[in-house]
Amino acid sequence: MLPSAPLPPLRMSAPALTGRIDSAITLSTVARLVASGTAVSKADLAPAAGLARTTVSTAVDELLARGVLRQDGTRPTAGRGRPADRLALAPRGGHVLLADVGARGAHLAVVDLSQQILAHAHVDVDVTAGPDAALATIESRLTELRAKAPDGVPARAVVIGLPGPVDGHLGIPVRPPIMPGWHAYPVSVRLQQTFDCPVVLENDVNLRALGEARALPADQVPLLFVKVGTGIGGGLVTSEGVLHHGADGAAGDIGHVRVRGAPDDACVCGNVGCIEAVASAAAVARKLGSASATGSITGSIAELRGLLGRGDATAVGLVREAAGLIGELVATLVHFYNPARVTLGGSLTAASDELLAGVRSVVYQRALPLATRNLVLTNSVLGEYAGLAGAIVLGIERVLSAESIDTLTAGR
Ligand SMILES: [Zn+2]
């Protein structure tokens, strides 16, 4: 039976590219295809971009003239044709400055548009000291790193990852539990003024998720990244290979959900029994400290890692307990997202395989076969550099985006 009132008009989805394709979009598409390595000659670019050969040829010539692309030798063609010019991103097209900031330290780097890391440092940054002190350290150390990179190449973008929820549109952290004083601080505006270029602000686990996904074959998405360190966080890369932020940027912020069987431990967020309060590396280290009969163990993450490395029975037991709780959470998320891959990262995974083994056993036991049939559940392949990799992706994509590419002229 038909409904008595007519249905409202319903929206149909439409491809993103409709109507007139303007030159900035063409330039951006061609540059990004070359940057991705999927098409590196004019002949390959036309079918890959879905554009006419003459359109592609004009765009390539313009990008070569602007110093965004360069010729990088030749590649053989099928049949008897002469070898085609091979294209690559020009190292002097611009630099991207990166800061992957964790709770206790930051990876800082300068890269060029061809993904070469020109300078890198791991520096002590204490986010609990507040935004002014932490950002001043990051700015001065990034400036030092820039001095080590080739001269006369402009900074085209800054990418910064922070260990808390962020609003990427406004460029501010939003009530980050472990970062006192950072709520609504204008991080992006400050760095934009310091380095005179656009700034991308992202959550640190999202950066890791994206870096991991883009380092793996394209069929490893959707990818869910679960970081177990000082806190617990998640990041999701969609089947299109991009980050899922949710309506307000809070997607993947899984540290403050509660799972079955969790004890009533108090959490920094004000609730009790959050997964972060009962199963993070910090929580396990704290329990290890209280379990120590002699009081010789203070309960730091470094101690926990040391004991795990030596196979200490109490430490291993506590990690297995934490893994059981994290496994419950991951099993729920696997049902909801049906990821191709779940990646575990953070300080606990680097120290031993106990966490991975424990999470795997719960997930494969609890999740239904359709969701786990092809699921890969493993430790991060990039380890502590996953965040830097994600920042490189976001930075170069930002520089080569349709809105930025028109401003690109080498050396300007
Ligand atoms: Zn909490």
Short mmCIF file of C-alpha atoms and ligand atoms in Angstrom, two decimals:
data_model
loop_
_atom_site.label_atom_id
_atom_site.label_comp_id
_atom_site.label_asym_id
_atom_site.label_seq_id
_atom_site.Cartn_x
_atom_site.Cartn_y
_atom_site.Cartn_z
CA MET A 1 0.00 0.00 0.00
CA LEU A 2 1.28 3.48 -0.81
CA PRO A 3 1.84 5.96 2.07
CA SER A 4 -1.03 8.43 2.38
CA ALA A 5 1.28 11.48 2.16
CA PRO A 6 3.76 11.70 -0.72
CA LEU A 7 7.39 11.18 0.22
CA PRO A 8 9.61 14.27 0.27
CA PRO A 9 12.06 14.68 -2.63
CA LEU A 10 14.98 12.31 -2.13
CA ARG A 11 18.56 13.17 -2.96
CA MET A 12 20.42 10.98 -5.44
CA SER A 13 24.18 10.63 -5.12
CA ALA A 14 26.14 12.08 -8.02
CA PRO A 15 29.80 11.80 -8.98
CA ALA A 16 31.94 14.56 -7.50
CA LEU A 17 33.14 15.72 -10.91
CA THR A 18 30.24 17.01 -12.94
CA GLY A 19 29.91 19.81 -15.46
CA ARG A 20 32.90 21.93 -16.34
CA ILE A 21 36.25 20.58 -15.20
CA ASP A 22 38.35 23.63 -14.52
CA SER A 23 42.08 23.82 -14.99
CA ALA A 24 42.98 23.72 -11.28
CA ILE A 25 41.19 20.37 -10.91
CA THR A 26 42.94 19.04 -14.01
CA LEU A 27 46.36 20.19 -12.76
CA SER A 28 45.67 18.74 -9.31
CA THR A 29 44.50 15.39 -10.70
CA VAL A 30 47.52 15.03 -12.99
CA ALA A 31 50.00 16.03 -10.26
CA ARG A 32 48.45 13.66 -7.73
CA LEU A 33 48.43 10.74 -10.18
CA VAL A 34 52.15 11.30 -10.76
CA ALA A 35 52.72 11.69 -7.00
CA SER A 36 50.93 8.40 -6.35
CA GLY A 37 53.10 6.61 -8.92
CA THR A 38 50.04 5.16 -10.68
CA ALA A 39 50.70 7.05 -13.93
CA VAL A 40 54.07 8.60 -14.75
CA SER A 41 53.90 9.41 -18.48
CA LYS A 42 51.52 11.43 -20.64
CA ALA A 43 50.32 8.22 -22.29
CA ASP A 44 49.44 6.60 -18.93
CA LEU A 45 47.93 9.75 -17.46
CA ALA A 46 45.14 10.22 -20.02
CA PRO A 47 43.28 6.95 -19.24
CA ALA A 48 44.11 7.17 -15.53
CA ALA A 49 42.64 10.69 -15.26
CA GLY A 50 39.80 10.01 -17.69
CA LEU A 51 40.84 13.07 -19.67
CA ALA A 52 41.66 13.68 -23.33
CA ARG A 53 45.32 13.30 -24.28
CA THR A 54 45.59 16.93 -25.37
CA THR A 55 44.16 18.11 -22.01
CA VAL A 56 46.67 15.97 -20.12
CA SER A 57 49.53 17.11 -22.36
CA THR A 58 48.73 20.78 -21.71
CA ALA A 59 48.49 20.18 -17.95
CA VAL A 60 51.81 18.28 -17.87
CA ASP A 61 53.56 21.05 -19.81
CA GLU A 62 52.19 23.65 -17.40
CA LEU A 63 53.26 21.65 -14.33
CA LEU A 64 56.75 21.21 -15.85
CA ALA A 65 56.95 24.95 -16.55
CA ARG A 66 55.86 25.77 -12.99
CA GLY A 67 58.50 23.46 -11.54
CA VAL A 68 55.98 21.14 -9.87
CA LEU A 69 56.90 18.18 -12.09
CA ARG A 70 60.23 17.27 -13.65
CA GLN A 71 61.37 14.78 -16.27
CA ASP A 72 62.93 11.75 -14.64
CA GLY A 73 64.47 9.73 -17.49
CA THR A 74 62.37 7.58 -19.79
CA ARG A 75 60.31 4.46 -19.52
CA PRO A 76 60.00 1.83 -22.28
CA THR A 77 56.67 1.64 -24.12
CA ALA A 78 54.96 -1.46 -25.46
CA GLY A 79 55.63 -2.25 -29.11
CA ARG A 80 58.00 -0.21 -31.28
CA GLY A 81 57.13 3.26 -29.98
CA ARG A 82 59.91 5.50 -28.73
CA PRO A 83 60.41 5.49 -24.94
CA ALA A 84 58.06 7.85 -23.08
CA ASP A 85 59.28 10.65 -20.82
CA ARG A 86 58.95 9.58 -17.22
CA LEU A 87 57.50 12.22 -14.89
CA ALA A 88 58.14 12.79 -11.19
CA LEU A 89 57.42 15.44 -8.56
CA ALA A 90 60.13 18.11 -8.47
CA PRO A 91 62.06 18.19 -5.16
CA ARG A 92 62.29 21.99 -5.43
CA GLY A 93 58.53 22.39 -5.87
CA GLY A 94 58.13 22.94 -2.14
CA HIS A 95 58.79 21.61 1.34
CA VAL A 96 56.26 20.25 3.82
CA LEU A 97 56.92 20.59 7.58
CA LEU A 98 55.66 17.77 9.79
CA ALA A 99 55.08 17.40 13.52
CA ASP A 100 53.69 14.13 14.87
CA VAL A 101 53.20 15.00 18.52
CA GLY A 102 52.62 12.31 21.15
CA ALA A 103 52.04 12.64 24.88
CA ARG A 104 55.78 12.78 25.63
CA GLY A 105 57.65 13.52 22.42
CA ALA A 106 57.33 14.48 18.80
CA HIS A 107 58.69 13.30 15.48
CA LEU A 108 59.51 16.38 13.43
CA ALA A 109 60.53 16.30 9.76
CA VAL A 110 60.95 18.29 6.57
CA VAL A 111 60.02 16.49 3.33
CA ASP A 112 59.91 17.53 -0.32
CA LEU A 113 57.05 16.85 -2.73
CA SER A 114 58.77 13.65 -3.95
CA GLN A 115 58.37 12.25 -0.37
CA GLN A 116 62.10 12.48 0.41
CA ILE A 117 62.69 13.10 4.12
CA LEU A 118 65.30 15.89 4.11
CA ALA A 119 65.66 16.25 7.87
CA HIS A 120 64.18 14.44 10.85
CA ALA A 121 64.44 14.63 14.63
CA HIS A 122 62.68 13.13 17.62
CA VAL A 123 62.38 15.82 20.28
CA ASP A 124 61.09 15.93 23.85
CA VAL A 125 57.81 17.83 23.93
CA ASP A 126 55.63 17.86 27.02
CA VAL A 127 52.04 18.58 25.98
CA THR A 128 51.01 18.90 29.64
CA ALA A 129 53.13 22.08 29.81
CA GLY A 130 50.46 23.83 27.71
CA PRO A 131 50.30 24.97 24.08
CA ASP A 132 52.66 27.97 24.29
CA ALA A 133 55.67 26.06 25.56
CA ALA A 134 55.05 22.97 23.43
CA LEU A 135 54.44 24.88 20.18
CA ALA A 136 57.44 27.18 20.79
CA THR A 137 59.68 24.07 20.99
CA ILE A 138 58.12 22.59 17.85
CA GLU A 139 58.49 25.87 15.93
CA SER A 140 62.15 26.39 16.85
CA ARG A 141 63.12 22.78 16.15
CA LEU A 142 61.27 22.77 12.80
CA THR A 143 63.09 25.98 11.88
CA GLU A 144 66.43 24.27 12.69
CA LEU A 145 65.46 21.28 10.54
CA ARG A 146 64.52 23.57 7.64
CA ALA A 147 68.01 25.04 7.76
CA LYS A 148 69.38 21.54 7.01
CA ALA A 149 67.19 21.17 3.88
CA PRO A 150 68.11 22.72 0.50
CA ASP A 151 67.91 26.53 0.45
CA GLY A 152 65.43 28.68 -1.41
CA VAL A 153 62.54 26.19 -1.46
CA PRO A 154 59.36 27.58 0.11
CA ALA A 155 57.38 25.80 2.85
CA ARG A 156 54.06 24.87 1.22
CA ALA A 157 52.24 23.29 4.16
CA VAL A 158 52.57 22.31 7.81
CA VAL A 159 50.93 19.14 9.12
CA ILE A 160 50.62 18.67 12.88
CA GLY A 161 49.13 15.69 14.72
CA LEU A 162 48.11 16.02 18.38
CA PRO A 163 47.22 13.31 20.94
CA GLY A 164 43.60 14.36 21.46
CA PRO A 165 40.38 15.25 19.63
CA VAL A 166 40.76 18.10 17.14
CA ASP A 167 38.48 20.19 14.95
CA GLY A 168 40.37 20.17 11.67
CA HIS A 169 38.17 22.87 10.10
CA LEU A 170 38.72 25.37 12.90
CA GLY A 171 42.28 24.16 13.52
CA ILE A 172 41.81 23.74 17.28
CA PRO A 173 41.99 20.91 19.83
CA VAL A 174 38.61 20.11 21.45
CA ARG A 175 38.69 19.29 25.17
CA PRO A 176 41.74 16.99 24.95
CA PRO A 177 41.80 15.00 28.25
CA ILE A 178 45.61 14.74 28.57
CA MET A 179 46.45 18.26 27.25
CA PRO A 180 45.54 20.89 29.87
CA GLY A 181 45.21 24.41 28.46
CA TRP A 182 44.89 23.32 24.81
CA HIS A 183 41.08 23.45 24.47
CA ALA A 184 40.21 25.82 21.59
CA TYR A 185 43.82 27.06 21.34
CA PRO A 186 44.34 28.34 17.74
CA VAL A 187 47.08 25.85 16.79
CA SER A 188 46.62 26.18 13.01
CA VAL A 189 46.48 30.00 13.02
CA ARG A 190 49.64 30.21 15.12
CA LEU A 191 51.66 27.84 12.89
CA GLN A 192 50.29 29.51 9.77
CA GLN A 193 51.63 32.84 11.00
CA THR A 194 54.98 31.32 11.96
CA PHE A 195 55.62 29.49 8.68
CA ASP A 196 53.46 31.54 6.29
CA CYS A 197 51.68 28.58 4.67
CA PRO A 198 48.50 26.49 5.14
CA VAL A 199 48.31 24.22 8.19
CA VAL A 200 46.60 20.84 8.52
CA LEU A 201 45.70 19.81 12.09
CA GLU A 202 44.89 16.15 12.68
CA ASN A 203 44.53 13.66 15.52
CA ASP A 204 47.69 11.55 16.04
CA VAL A 205 45.96 8.17 15.68
CA ASN A 206 44.24 9.32 12.47
CA LEU A 207 47.70 10.16 11.08
CA ARG A 208 48.92 6.67 11.96
CA ALA A 209 45.87 5.05 10.39
CA LEU A 210 46.32 6.99 7.15
CA GLY A 211 50.09 6.39 7.01
CA GLU A 212 49.63 2.68 7.54
CA ALA A 213 46.85 2.41 4.93
CA ARG A 214 48.85 4.26 2.28
CA ALA A 215 51.95 2.15 2.87
CA LEU A 216 49.99 -1.09 2.31
CA PRO A 217 48.39 -2.50 -0.87
CA ALA A 218 45.14 -0.72 -1.80
CA ASP A 219 42.99 -3.73 -0.84
CA GLN A 220 43.86 -3.35 2.87
CA VAL A 221 41.02 -0.85 3.48
CA PRO A 222 38.80 -0.17 5.32
CA LEU A 223 41.59 -0.08 7.89
CA LEU A 224 41.00 0.37 11.60
CA PHE A 225 44.02 1.51 13.62
CA VAL A 226 43.95 0.99 17.39
CA LYS A 227 46.73 2.67 19.34
CA VAL A 228 47.47 1.40 22.82
CA GLY A 229 49.89 3.75 24.53
CA THR A 230 49.51 6.34 27.27
CA GLY A 231 45.87 6.38 26.18
CA ILE A 232 43.81 4.30 23.75
CA GLY A 233 42.64 5.77 20.45
CA GLY A 234 41.31 4.64 17.09
CA GLY A 235 41.43 5.86 13.50
CA LEU A 236 39.47 4.63 10.49
CA VAL A 237 40.48 4.80 6.82
CA THR A 238 37.49 4.19 4.53
CA SER A 239 37.33 1.90 1.50
CA GLU A 240 38.06 5.03 -0.59
CA GLY A 241 41.39 5.34 1.25
CA VAL A 242 40.55 8.55 3.14
CA LEU A 243 40.08 9.31 6.83
CA HIS A 244 36.61 9.02 8.35
CA HIS A 245 36.27 12.02 10.67
CA GLY A 246 32.58 11.84 11.57
CA ALA A 247 30.35 14.89 12.00
CA ASP A 248 32.58 16.72 14.52
CA GLY A 249 35.93 15.00 14.07
CA ALA A 250 35.40 12.68 17.04
CA ALA A 251 35.15 9.42 15.04
CA GLY A 252 37.51 6.76 16.35
CA ASP A 253 37.84 8.41 19.75
CA ILE A 254 37.36 5.03 21.43
CA GLY A 255 39.35 5.53 24.64
CA HIS A 256 36.31 6.39 26.72
CA VAL A 257 33.92 3.59 25.90
CA ARG A 258 33.36 0.83 28.42
CA VAL A 259 33.45 -2.88 27.72
CA ARG A 260 32.01 -5.92 29.46
CA GLY A 261 34.00 -7.00 32.50
CA ALA A 262 35.93 -3.75 32.93
CA PRO A 263 36.70 -2.78 36.57
CA ASP A 264 35.50 0.58 37.97
CA ASP A 265 38.85 2.39 37.69
CA ALA A 266 38.57 6.18 37.53
CA CYS A 267 39.40 7.81 34.17
CA VAL A 268 40.85 11.26 33.39
CA CYS A 269 37.60 12.09 31.60
CA GLY A 270 35.60 11.86 34.85
CA ASN A 271 33.86 8.54 34.12
CA VAL A 272 34.85 5.14 35.51
CA GLY A 273 35.77 1.94 33.69
CA CYS A 274 36.77 3.53 30.36
CA ILE A 275 38.91 1.20 28.24
CA GLU A 276 41.75 3.75 28.47
CA ALA A 277 41.59 3.71 32.30
CA VAL A 278 41.74 -0.08 32.54
CA ALA A 279 43.76 -1.34 29.55
CA SER A 280 46.14 1.38 28.24
CA ALA A 281 49.90 0.99 28.64
CA ALA A 282 49.74 3.61 31.41
CA ALA A 283 46.96 1.67 33.21
CA VAL A 284 48.84 -1.64 32.94
CA ALA A 285 52.07 0.00 34.18
CA ARG A 286 50.19 1.47 37.14
CA LYS A 287 48.75 -1.96 38.03
CA LEU A 288 52.22 -3.43 37.78
CA GLY A 289 53.43 -0.83 40.29
CA SER A 290 50.65 -1.70 42.76
CA ALA A 291 51.27 -5.45 42.27
CA SER A 292 54.92 -5.07 43.20
CA ALA A 293 55.24 -6.50 46.71
CA THR A 294 58.59 -4.86 47.42
CA GLY A 295 57.63 -1.48 46.01
CA SER A 296 60.72 -1.66 43.76
CA ILE A 297 58.60 -1.04 40.63
CA THR A 298 57.41 2.55 40.25
CA GLY A 299 54.88 1.80 37.50
CA SER A 300 56.26 3.57 34.42
CA ILE A 301 55.61 2.46 30.83
CA ALA A 302 59.38 2.12 30.27
CA GLU A 303 59.59 -0.35 33.19
CA LEU A 304 56.61 -2.28 31.85
CA ARG A 305 58.28 -2.57 28.45
CA GLY A 306 61.51 -3.74 30.04
CA LEU A 307 59.74 -6.42 32.07
CA LEU A 308 57.73 -7.58 29.04
CA GLY A 309 60.94 -7.88 27.06
CA ARG A 310 62.30 -10.21 29.77
CA GLY A 311 59.07 -12.23 29.87
CA ASP A 312 58.17 -11.24 33.46
CA ALA A 313 55.14 -13.35 34.46
CA THR A 314 53.24 -10.57 36.29
CA ALA A 315 53.72 -8.09 33.43
CA VAL A 316 52.69 -10.66 30.82
CA GLY A 317 49.60 -11.58 32.89
CA LEU A 318 48.50 -7.95 33.19
CA VAL A 319 48.96 -7.36 29.45
CA ARG A 320 46.90 -10.47 28.67
CA GLU A 321 44.13 -9.14 30.91
CA ALA A 322 44.24 -5.78 29.10
CA ALA A 323 44.29 -7.56 25.72
CA GLY A 324 41.08 -9.38 26.65
CA LEU A 325 39.29 -6.08 27.30
CA ILE A 326 40.69 -4.42 24.16
CA GLY A 327 39.69 -7.53 22.19
CA GLU A 328 36.05 -7.07 23.30
CA LEU A 329 36.11 -3.52 21.98
CA VAL A 330 37.82 -4.48 18.70
CA ALA A 331 35.32 -7.33 18.15
CA THR A 332 32.45 -4.80 18.40
CA LEU A 333 34.18 -2.41 15.99
CA VAL A 334 34.90 -5.23 13.53
CA HIS A 335 31.16 -5.97 13.40
CA PHE A 336 30.33 -2.33 12.89
CA TYR A 337 32.91 -1.43 10.24
CA ASN A 338 33.84 -4.78 8.68
CA PRO A 339 37.43 -3.63 8.11
CA ALA A 340 39.82 -5.51 5.82
CA ARG A 341 42.56 -4.90 8.35
CA VAL A 342 42.86 -4.03 12.02
CA THR A 343 46.27 -2.62 12.94
CA LEU A 344 47.51 -2.40 16.52
CA GLY A 345 50.13 0.21 17.37
CA GLY A 346 51.61 2.09 20.29
CA SER A 347 54.16 1.40 23.01
CA LEU A 348 52.67 -1.90 24.21
CA THR A 349 52.74 -3.56 20.77
CA ALA A 350 56.38 -2.60 20.27
CA ALA A 351 57.39 -4.32 23.53
CA SER A 352 55.89 -7.78 22.98
CA ASP A 353 53.42 -9.81 20.93
CA GLU A 354 51.23 -10.60 23.96
CA LEU A 355 48.78 -7.80 23.19
CA LEU A 356 48.33 -8.89 19.57
CA ALA A 357 47.89 -12.53 20.55
CA GLY A 358 45.32 -11.66 23.24
CA VAL A 359 43.28 -9.33 21.01
CA ARG A 360 43.32 -11.85 18.16
CA SER A 361 41.99 -14.68 20.30
CA VAL A 362 39.04 -12.61 21.59
CA VAL A 363 38.16 -11.12 18.19
CA TYR A 364 38.21 -14.43 16.32
CA GLN A 365 36.21 -16.04 19.11
CA ARG A 366 33.56 -13.30 19.43
CA ALA A 367 33.09 -11.83 15.97
CA LEU A 368 30.95 -13.72 13.45
CA PRO A 369 32.60 -15.52 10.52
CA LEU A 370 31.49 -13.10 7.80
CA ALA A 371 33.28 -10.21 9.52
CA THR A 372 36.48 -12.17 10.18
CA ARG A 373 36.68 -14.41 7.09
CA ASN A 374 39.24 -12.18 5.36
CA LEU A 375 40.19 -9.99 8.32
CA VAL A 376 43.89 -9.28 8.84
CA LEU A 377 44.62 -8.38 12.46
CA THR A 378 48.24 -7.45 12.98
CA ASN A 379 50.78 -5.02 14.45
CA SER A 380 51.64 -1.80 12.63
CA VAL A 381 54.14 -2.27 9.78
CA LEU A 382 55.48 1.27 10.13
CA GLY A 383 55.72 1.28 13.93
CA GLU A 384 56.51 4.66 15.44
CA TYR A 385 56.85 6.22 11.94
CA ALA A 386 53.23 5.56 10.92
CA GLY A 387 52.17 9.05 12.06
CA LEU A 388 54.93 10.72 10.08
CA ALA A 389 53.87 8.74 6.99
CA GLY A 390 50.27 9.91 7.39
CA ALA A 391 51.44 13.50 7.79
CA ILE A 392 53.47 13.22 4.56
CA VAL A 393 50.33 12.02 2.73
CA LEU A 394 48.12 14.84 4.08
CA GLY A 395 50.79 17.49 3.45
CA ILE A 396 51.56 16.56 -0.15
CA GLU A 397 47.87 16.08 -0.96
CA ARG A 398 47.16 19.52 0.50
CA VAL A 399 49.91 21.15 -1.60
CA LEU A 400 48.71 19.40 -4.76
CA SER A 401 45.00 20.06 -4.07
CA ALA A 402 42.94 22.02 -6.59
CA GLU A 403 42.72 24.97 -4.16
CA SER A 404 46.51 25.18 -3.63
CA ILE A 405 48.08 24.11 -6.91
CA ASP A 406 47.49 27.42 -8.70
CA THR A 407 49.82 29.14 -6.24
CA LEU A 408 52.67 26.71 -6.94
CA THR A 409 55.61 28.14 -8.76
CA ALA A 410 59.03 26.74 -7.86
CA GLY A 411 61.22 29.05 -5.81
CA ARG A 412 58.49 31.60 -5.18
ZN ZN B 1 37.31 8.10 30.14
#
